[in-house]
mmCIF file of C-alpha atoms in Angstrom:
data_model
loop_
_atom_site.group_PDB
_atom_site.id
_atom_site.type_symbol
_atom_site.label_atom_id
_atom_site.label_comp_id
_atom_site.label_asym_id
_atom_site.label_seq_id
_atom_site.Cartn_x
_atom_site.Cartn_y
_atom_site.Cartn_z
ATOM 1 C CA UNK A 76 35.103 1.677 -60.801
ATOM 2 C CA UNK A 77 32.511 4.336 -59.967
ATOM 3 C CA UNK A 78 29.949 1.644 -59.167
ATOM 4 C CA UNK A 79 32.479 -0.178 -57.006
ATOM 5 C CA UNK A 80 33.321 3.001 -55.082
ATOM 6 C CA UNK A 81 29.627 3.723 -54.575
ATOM 7 C CA UNK A 82 29.033 0.219 -53.253
ATOM 8 C CA UNK A 83 31.935 0.481 -50.817
ATOM 9 C CA UNK A 84 30.941 3.923 -49.545
ATOM 10 C CA UNK A 85 27.383 2.733 -48.862
ATOM 11 C CA UNK A 86 28.642 -0.173 -46.767
ATOM 12 C CA UNK A 87 28.129 -0.282 -42.986
ATOM 13 C CA UNK A 88 31.061 0.956 -40.906
ATOM 14 C CA UNK A 89 29.432 -0.654 -37.832
ATOM 15 C CA UNK A 90 29.585 -4.085 -39.471
ATOM 16 C CA UNK A 91 33.142 -3.419 -40.622
ATOM 17 C CA UNK A 92 34.182 -2.352 -37.105
ATOM 18 C CA UNK A 93 32.549 -5.463 -35.644
ATOM 19 C CA UNK A 94 34.437 -7.726 -38.068
ATOM 20 C CA UNK A 95 37.740 -6.218 -36.883
ATOM 21 C CA UNK A 96 36.727 -6.464 -33.214
ATOM 22 C CA UNK A 97 35.836 -10.150 -33.599
ATOM 23 C CA UNK A 98 39.441 -10.879 -34.576
ATOM 24 C CA UNK A 99 40.812 -9.507 -31.292
ATOM 25 C CA UNK A 100 41.908 -11.731 -28.404
ATOM 26 C CA UNK A 101 42.012 -11.505 -24.625
ATOM 27 C CA UNK A 102 41.007 -8.381 -22.702
ATOM 28 C CA UNK A 103 41.560 -6.366 -25.874
ATOM 29 C CA UNK A 104 38.460 -8.060 -27.308
ATOM 30 C CA UNK A 105 36.304 -6.754 -24.440
ATOM 31 C CA UNK A 106 37.654 -3.248 -24.992
ATOM 32 C CA UNK A 107 36.837 -3.384 -28.725
ATOM 33 C CA UNK A 108 33.341 -4.657 -27.936
ATOM 34 C CA UNK A 109 32.819 -1.778 -25.489
ATOM 35 C CA UNK A 110 33.974 0.683 -28.152
ATOM 36 C CA UNK A 111 31.482 -0.865 -30.565
ATOM 37 C CA UNK A 112 28.643 -0.484 -28.037
ATOM 38 C CA UNK A 113 29.318 3.246 -27.633
ATOM 39 C CA UNK A 114 29.570 3.616 -31.404
ATOM 40 C CA UNK A 115 26.172 1.942 -31.788
ATOM 41 C CA UNK A 116 24.727 4.172 -29.072
ATOM 42 C CA UNK A 117 25.932 7.286 -30.909
ATOM 43 C CA UNK A 118 24.839 6.155 -34.373
ATOM 44 C CA UNK A 119 21.719 4.147 -33.449
ATOM 45 C CA UNK A 120 23.512 1.268 -35.144
ATOM 46 C CA UNK A 121 23.544 2.893 -38.576
ATOM 47 C CA UNK A 122 26.633 4.504 -40.090
ATOM 48 C CA UNK A 123 27.700 4.358 -43.733
ATOM 49 C CA UNK A 124 31.284 4.975 -44.776
ATOM 50 C CA UNK A 125 30.018 7.879 -46.908
ATOM 51 C CA UNK A 126 28.685 9.636 -43.775
ATOM 52 C CA UNK A 127 32.090 9.738 -42.083
ATOM 53 C CA UNK A 128 34.020 12.998 -42.102
ATOM 54 C CA UNK A 129 36.088 15.041 -39.640
ATOM 55 C CA UNK A 130 33.057 16.885 -38.285
ATOM 56 C CA UNK A 131 31.234 13.615 -37.619
ATOM 57 C CA UNK A 132 34.247 12.130 -35.818
ATOM 58 C CA UNK A 133 34.666 15.264 -33.691
ATOM 59 C CA UNK A 134 31.018 14.901 -32.666
ATOM 60 C CA UNK A 135 31.620 11.283 -31.695
ATOM 61 C CA UNK A 136 34.666 12.354 -29.682
ATOM 62 C CA UNK A 137 32.555 14.869 -27.708
ATOM 63 C CA UNK A 138 29.901 12.200 -27.200
ATOM 64 C CA UNK A 139 32.451 9.878 -25.586
ATOM 65 C CA UNK A 140 33.676 12.669 -23.305
ATOM 66 C CA UNK A 141 30.171 13.452 -22.028
ATOM 67 C CA UNK A 142 28.180 10.206 -22.179
ATOM 68 C CA UNK A 143 27.264 8.067 -19.192
ATOM 69 C CA UNK A 144 29.155 4.880 -18.519
ATOM 70 C CA UNK A 145 27.483 1.609 -19.502
ATOM 71 C CA UNK A 146 28.546 0.217 -16.145
ATOM 72 C CA UNK A 147 26.730 2.842 -14.089
ATOM 73 C CA UNK A 148 24.051 5.399 -14.940
ATOM 74 C CA UNK A 149 25.390 7.618 -12.155
ATOM 75 C CA UNK A 150 28.869 8.166 -13.569
ATOM 76 C CA UNK A 151 30.302 9.507 -16.817
ATOM 77 C CA UNK A 152 32.573 7.454 -18.993
ATOM 78 C CA UNK A 153 36.117 8.125 -17.793
ATOM 79 C CA UNK A 154 38.385 10.190 -20.011
ATOM 80 C CA UNK A 155 40.905 7.361 -20.294
ATOM 81 C CA UNK A 156 38.203 4.911 -21.372
ATOM 82 C CA UNK A 157 36.920 7.459 -23.886
ATOM 83 C CA UNK A 158 40.470 7.829 -25.215
ATOM 84 C CA UNK A 159 40.864 4.061 -25.528
ATOM 85 C CA UNK A 160 37.565 3.576 -27.376
ATOM 86 C CA UNK A 161 38.162 6.506 -29.735
ATOM 87 C CA UNK A 162 41.609 5.126 -30.593
ATOM 88 C CA UNK A 163 40.012 1.822 -31.557
ATOM 89 C CA UNK A 164 37.602 3.600 -33.874
ATOM 90 C CA UNK A 165 40.572 5.483 -35.366
ATOM 91 C CA UNK A 166 42.423 2.193 -35.871
ATOM 92 C CA UNK A 167 39.394 0.805 -37.738
ATOM 93 C CA UNK A 168 39.240 3.981 -39.863
ATOM 94 C CA UNK A 169 42.895 3.545 -40.778
ATOM 95 C CA UNK A 170 42.265 -0.032 -41.851
ATOM 96 C CA UNK A 171 39.161 1.034 -43.803
ATOM 97 C CA UNK A 172 41.272 3.575 -45.696
ATOM 98 C CA UNK A 173 43.799 0.869 -46.589
ATOM 99 C CA UNK A 174 40.995 -1.453 -47.702
ATOM 100 C CA UNK A 175 39.517 1.192 -49.990
ATOM 101 C CA UNK A 176 36.306 1.919 -48.079
ATOM 102 C CA UNK A 177 37.381 5.504 -47.348
ATOM 103 C CA UNK A 178 39.081 7.997 -49.649
ATOM 104 C CA UNK A 179 40.685 9.872 -46.773
ATOM 105 C CA UNK A 180 42.907 8.635 -43.930
ATOM 106 C CA UNK A 181 40.950 10.022 -40.972
ATOM 107 C CA UNK A 182 43.170 8.125 -38.552
ATOM 108 C CA UNK A 183 45.969 10.612 -39.193
ATOM 109 C CA UNK A 184 43.707 13.667 -39.618
ATOM 110 C CA UNK A 185 41.641 13.432 -36.414
ATOM 111 C CA UNK A 186 43.378 13.985 -33.072
ATOM 112 C CA UNK A 187 43.054 11.409 -30.316
ATOM 113 C CA UNK A 188 41.558 12.125 -26.891
ATOM 114 C CA UNK A 189 44.306 12.988 -24.441
ATOM 115 C CA UNK A 190 44.556 10.479 -21.598
ATOM 116 C CA UNK A 191 44.672 11.641 -17.995
ATOM 117 C CA UNK A 192 47.660 10.456 -16.041
ATOM 118 C CA UNK A 193 46.347 7.808 -13.672
ATOM 119 C CA UNK A 194 47.554 7.406 -10.109
ATOM 120 C CA UNK A 195 49.206 4.056 -9.429
ATOM 121 C CA UNK A 196 48.797 3.372 -5.724
ATOM 122 C CA UNK A 197 51.547 1.184 -4.296
ATOM 123 C CA UNK A 198 52.902 -0.043 -0.981
ATOM 124 C CA UNK A 199 56.297 0.621 0.535
ATOM 125 C CA UNK A 200 58.516 -2.226 1.675
ATOM 126 C CA UNK A 201 57.708 -1.320 5.303
ATOM 127 C CA UNK A 202 53.973 -1.501 4.564
ATOM 128 C CA UNK A 203 54.445 -4.934 2.992
ATOM 129 C CA UNK A 204 56.183 -6.057 6.174
ATOM 130 C CA UNK A 205 53.259 -4.657 8.195
ATOM 131 C CA UNK A 206 50.886 -6.754 6.118
ATOM 132 C CA UNK A 207 53.039 -9.842 6.590
ATOM 133 C CA UNK A 208 52.708 -9.394 10.365
ATOM 134 C CA UNK A 209 48.934 -8.839 10.182
ATOM 135 C CA UNK A 210 46.453 -11.708 10.241
ATOM 136 C CA UNK A 211 43.998 -11.986 7.325
ATOM 137 C CA UNK A 212 40.600 -13.712 7.503
ATOM 138 C CA UNK A 213 41.481 -15.433 4.226
ATOM 139 C CA UNK A 214 45.042 -16.835 4.399
ATOM 140 C CA UNK A 215 44.899 -17.924 0.736
ATOM 141 C CA UNK A 216 44.121 -14.366 -0.347
ATOM 142 C CA UNK A 217 46.982 -13.058 1.763
ATOM 143 C CA UNK A 218 49.433 -15.538 0.218
ATOM 144 C CA UNK A 219 48.276 -14.615 -3.289
ATOM 145 C CA UNK A 220 48.598 -10.883 -2.564
ATOM 146 C CA UNK A 221 52.129 -11.229 -1.192
ATOM 147 C CA UNK A 222 52.990 -13.478 -4.138
ATOM 148 C CA UNK A 223 51.792 -10.705 -6.482
ATOM 149 C CA UNK A 224 53.958 -8.143 -4.665
ATOM 150 C CA UNK A 225 57.004 -10.399 -5.136
ATOM 151 C CA UNK A 226 56.309 -11.374 -8.765
ATOM 152 C CA UNK A 227 54.168 -8.626 -10.301
ATOM 153 C CA UNK A 228 51.565 -11.102 -11.567
ATOM 154 C CA UNK A 229 47.933 -10.051 -12.045
ATOM 155 C CA UNK A 230 45.273 -11.847 -10.026
ATOM 156 C CA UNK A 231 43.882 -13.351 -13.271
ATOM 157 C CA UNK A 232 47.237 -15.043 -13.916
ATOM 158 C CA UNK A 233 47.687 -16.096 -10.287
ATOM 159 C CA UNK A 234 44.235 -17.723 -10.282
ATOM 160 C CA UNK A 235 45.080 -19.780 -13.377
ATOM 161 C CA UNK A 236 48.646 -20.700 -12.422
ATOM 162 C CA UNK A 237 49.166 -24.476 -12.281
ATOM 163 C CA UNK A 238 52.080 -26.484 -10.904
ATOM 164 C CA UNK A 239 52.806 -27.476 -14.503
ATOM 165 C CA UNK A 240 53.693 -23.816 -15.117
ATOM 166 C CA UNK A 241 56.429 -23.970 -12.456
ATOM 167 C CA UNK A 242 59.915 -25.116 -13.447
ATOM 168 C CA UNK A 243 63.111 -25.386 -11.455
ATOM 169 C CA UNK A 244 66.273 -24.093 -13.071
ATOM 170 C CA UNK A 245 69.185 -25.037 -10.822
ATOM 171 C CA UNK A 246 68.492 -23.312 -7.535
ATOM 172 C CA UNK A 247 65.976 -20.895 -9.107
ATOM 173 C CA UNK A 248 62.310 -21.136 -10.087
ATOM 174 C CA UNK A 249 60.753 -20.021 -13.367
ATOM 175 C CA UNK A 250 57.092 -19.614 -14.296
ATOM 176 C CA UNK A 251 56.102 -20.349 -17.882
ATOM 177 C CA UNK A 252 52.507 -19.321 -18.529
ATOM 178 C CA UNK A 253 50.227 -17.476 -20.927
ATOM 179 C CA UNK A 254 48.963 -14.096 -19.727
ATOM 180 C CA UNK A 255 45.176 -13.944 -19.445
ATOM 181 C CA UNK A 256 45.053 -10.277 -20.486
ATOM 182 C CA UNK A 257 47.366 -10.219 -23.505
ATOM 183 C CA UNK A 258 47.552 -13.975 -24.268
ATOM 184 C CA UNK A 259 51.329 -13.531 -24.486
ATOM 185 C CA UNK A 260 53.549 -16.458 -23.465
ATOM 186 C CA UNK A 261 55.709 -15.414 -20.502
ATOM 187 C CA UNK A 262 58.902 -16.821 -18.976
ATOM 188 C CA UNK A 263 59.049 -15.265 -15.535
ATOM 189 C CA UNK A 264 61.781 -15.933 -12.942
ATOM 190 C CA UNK A 265 60.666 -15.711 -9.307
ATOM 191 C CA UNK A 266 62.505 -15.552 -6.002
ATOM 192 C CA UNK A 267 62.775 -18.309 -3.411
ATOM 193 C CA UNK A 268 60.690 -16.145 -1.090
ATOM 194 C CA UNK A 269 57.914 -15.862 -3.690
ATOM 195 C CA UNK A 270 57.994 -19.650 -4.188
ATOM 196 C CA UNK A 271 57.401 -20.183 -0.471
ATOM 197 C CA UNK A 272 54.013 -18.456 -0.746
ATOM 198 C CA UNK A 273 52.915 -21.122 -3.254
ATOM 199 C CA UNK A 274 52.640 -23.852 -0.650
ATOM 200 C CA UNK A 275 53.299 -27.561 -1.152
ATOM 201 C CA UNK A 276 53.775 -28.733 -4.783
ATOM 202 C CA UNK A 277 50.957 -30.805 -6.296
ATOM 203 C CA UNK A 278 50.482 -32.594 -9.635
ATOM 204 C CA UNK A 279 51.036 -30.479 -12.752
ATOM 205 C CA UNK A 280 47.321 -29.895 -13.507
ATOM 206 C CA UNK A 281 46.493 -28.613 -10.014
ATOM 207 C CA UNK A 282 46.055 -24.892 -9.445
ATOM 208 C CA UNK A 283 48.786 -23.368 -7.263
ATOM 209 C CA UNK A 284 46.275 -21.109 -5.499
ATOM 210 C CA UNK A 285 43.310 -23.474 -5.658
ATOM 211 C CA UNK A 286 40.067 -21.774 -4.569
ATOM 212 C CA UNK A 287 41.316 -18.212 -5.097
ATOM 213 C CA UNK A 288 38.458 -15.927 -6.139
ATOM 214 C CA UNK A 289 38.212 -12.283 -7.092
ATOM 215 C CA UNK A 290 34.758 -11.344 -5.831
ATOM 216 C CA UNK A 291 33.308 -8.467 -3.828
ATOM 217 C CA UNK A 292 33.056 -10.813 -0.840
ATOM 218 C CA UNK A 293 36.735 -11.780 -1.044
ATOM 219 C CA UNK A 294 37.705 -8.133 -1.490
ATOM 220 C CA UNK A 295 36.077 -7.395 1.870
ATOM 221 C CA UNK A 296 38.708 -9.633 3.461
ATOM 222 C CA UNK A 297 41.370 -7.624 1.630
ATOM 223 C CA UNK A 298 40.083 -4.269 2.896
ATOM 224 C CA UNK A 299 39.762 -5.603 6.465
ATOM 225 C CA UNK A 300 43.313 -6.942 6.306
ATOM 226 C CA UNK A 301 44.672 -3.657 4.941
ATOM 227 C CA UNK A 302 42.816 -1.680 7.629
ATOM 228 C CA UNK A 303 43.975 -3.987 10.424
ATOM 229 C CA UNK A 304 47.584 -3.390 9.397
ATOM 230 C CA UNK A 305 47.183 0.350 9.947
ATOM 231 C CA UNK A 306 47.312 1.333 6.250
ATOM 232 C CA UNK A 307 44.617 3.931 5.588
ATOM 233 C CA UNK A 308 44.914 4.290 1.798
ATOM 234 C CA UNK A 309 42.575 2.421 -0.560
ATOM 235 C CA UNK A 310 44.534 -0.615 -1.696
ATOM 236 C CA UNK A 311 43.184 -3.090 -4.247
ATOM 237 C CA UNK A 312 44.701 -6.413 -5.260
ATOM 238 C CA UNK A 313 46.138 -4.827 -8.407
ATOM 239 C CA UNK A 314 48.138 -2.428 -6.199
ATOM 240 C CA UNK A 315 50.410 -5.347 -5.298
ATOM 241 C CA UNK A 316 51.436 -5.523 -8.966
ATOM 242 C CA UNK A 317 52.100 -1.760 -8.892
ATOM 243 C CA UNK A 318 54.126 -2.312 -5.728
ATOM 244 C CA UNK A 319 56.329 -4.879 -7.457
ATOM 245 C CA UNK A 320 57.059 -2.519 -10.338
ATOM 246 C CA UNK A 321 57.778 0.469 -8.103
ATOM 247 C CA UNK A 322 60.024 -1.480 -5.713
ATOM 248 C CA UNK A 323 61.982 -2.975 -8.622
ATOM 249 C CA UNK A 324 62.690 0.504 -9.995
ATOM 250 C CA UNK A 325 63.557 1.861 -6.554
ATOM 251 C CA UNK A 326 66.095 -0.951 -6.130
ATOM 252 C CA UNK A 327 67.818 0.037 -9.376
ATOM 253 C CA UNK A 328 66.329 -2.431 -11.867
ATOM 254 C CA UNK A 329 66.311 -0.764 -15.288
ATOM 255 C CA UNK A 330 62.930 0.119 -16.762
ATOM 256 C CA UNK A 331 63.350 -2.184 -19.791
ATOM 257 C CA UNK A 332 63.809 -5.219 -17.516
ATOM 258 C CA UNK A 333 60.845 -4.168 -15.352
ATOM 259 C CA UNK A 334 58.746 -3.833 -18.503
ATOM 260 C CA UNK A 335 59.647 -7.390 -19.535
ATOM 261 C CA UNK A 336 58.946 -8.734 -16.041
ATOM 262 C CA UNK A 337 55.494 -7.136 -16.089
ATOM 263 C CA UNK A 338 54.797 -8.556 -19.544
ATOM 264 C CA UNK A 339 54.168 -5.118 -21.046
ATOM 265 C CA UNK A 340 54.207 -4.970 -24.845
ATOM 266 C CA UNK A 341 54.975 -1.248 -24.839
ATOM 267 C CA UNK A 342 57.659 0.458 -22.748
ATOM 268 C CA UNK A 343 55.376 3.500 -22.522
ATOM 269 C CA UNK A 344 53.049 1.496 -20.270
ATOM 270 C CA UNK A 345 55.890 0.949 -17.805
ATOM 271 C CA UNK A 346 57.055 4.563 -17.808
ATOM 272 C CA UNK A 347 54.181 5.583 -15.500
ATOM 273 C CA UNK A 348 56.084 3.844 -12.696
ATOM 274 C CA UNK A 349 59.192 5.887 -13.466
ATOM 275 C CA UNK A 350 57.084 9.007 -12.924
ATOM 276 C CA UNK A 351 56.053 7.632 -9.523
ATOM 277 C CA UNK A 352 59.739 7.260 -8.697
ATOM 278 C CA UNK A 353 60.421 10.848 -9.809
ATOM 279 C CA UNK A 354 57.739 12.055 -7.389
ATOM 280 C CA UNK A 355 59.328 10.024 -4.601
ATOM 281 C CA UNK A 356 62.715 11.560 -5.368
ATOM 282 C CA UNK A 357 61.284 15.079 -5.221
ATOM 283 C CA UNK A 358 59.645 14.304 -1.885
ATOM 284 C CA UNK A 359 62.932 12.902 -0.574
ATOM 285 C CA UNK A 360 64.797 16.042 -1.660
ATOM 286 C CA UNK A 361 62.696 18.159 0.697
ATOM 287 C CA UNK A 362 63.267 15.930 3.730
ATOM 288 C CA UNK A 363 66.673 17.419 4.499
ATOM 289 C CA UNK A 364 66.538 21.015 5.637
ATOM 290 C CA UNK A 365 68.900 23.286 7.571
ATOM 291 C CA UNK A 366 66.109 25.683 8.558
#
C-alpha cells in the first residue's frame, strides 16, 4: 500500500489534467486546453501530485491574476478567464482526490478566484427598429443579426443552421439543432417574424444563412451599419443575443423560460440579465420628478 501511494504521488498532475481535458467537448474543450497551457507555463510542464499543497495552489492563483494573456503580449489575462481556468484546475484536483492520487481534497480547501461582473451590452427595441431602417453593406449579415435578436441564437449556431433543422408545427416554426458551444440538443420555437429573415426555403442540407462568415472583415460591415444607424455604443454580433434575453425579461417572460430559450445549462448564467433589468428599473425610477 505504501509503494502504491508513493507511485501515485510521484505521478504527473499535468498528464492527469490533460487526460481529463481530452474528454471534454465543444467550447469547454478549448477552455480546458487554455487552462492546461497556463498550468504548463507556471510549472514548466513538470508537477508531481506530491508537490501540490495549499501554498502551491495559492501561488498558481496569483500567477493567473498577474500573467500576460496568451492571445496578446500587451494585455493581462482577464480576471474572469483566470477564474475559469483556476476552477478547472480545482475540478481536476477534486477528481484526483477521488481517484486516490491526493490525500487531501484541495478543491474544497482552496478558494476560487472571484469573477468580475461583466457588462452585457444590449439594444433597445427602438434601436433595433433603427437598425431595421438602416442599410447594411452586407444584407446577409443584417438578416442574421436581426434573426439573432429575435431568437437569441449565437452566430456559431446561425452559421450552421440548415433547412433540415427547421420544422413547422401548425402555424408555428421550431428549430431543432445541436448547439456548437455546449453540444446540447435544442428545441427552439421562433416567431413568424424571425422566420421571415431566413429567406426562401431550400433543401434540408442547405445552410439557411449560406455564406455567413464571422471575420474581422465582415465585422467592419457590422460596425459601419451600427454607426450609420446613429448608435454610438460598441455593439458586437453577440450583443444581439444579449438583446433577445433582455427584451424577453422586459416583456415579462420568466427567467427560467429565458434560460431554456438561451440554452443555458445553469440558471446562474441567465441571472446576469436580471441584474441588467434591475439597473433599468432603477434608472426608470428617477425619470419622474416633481422638482
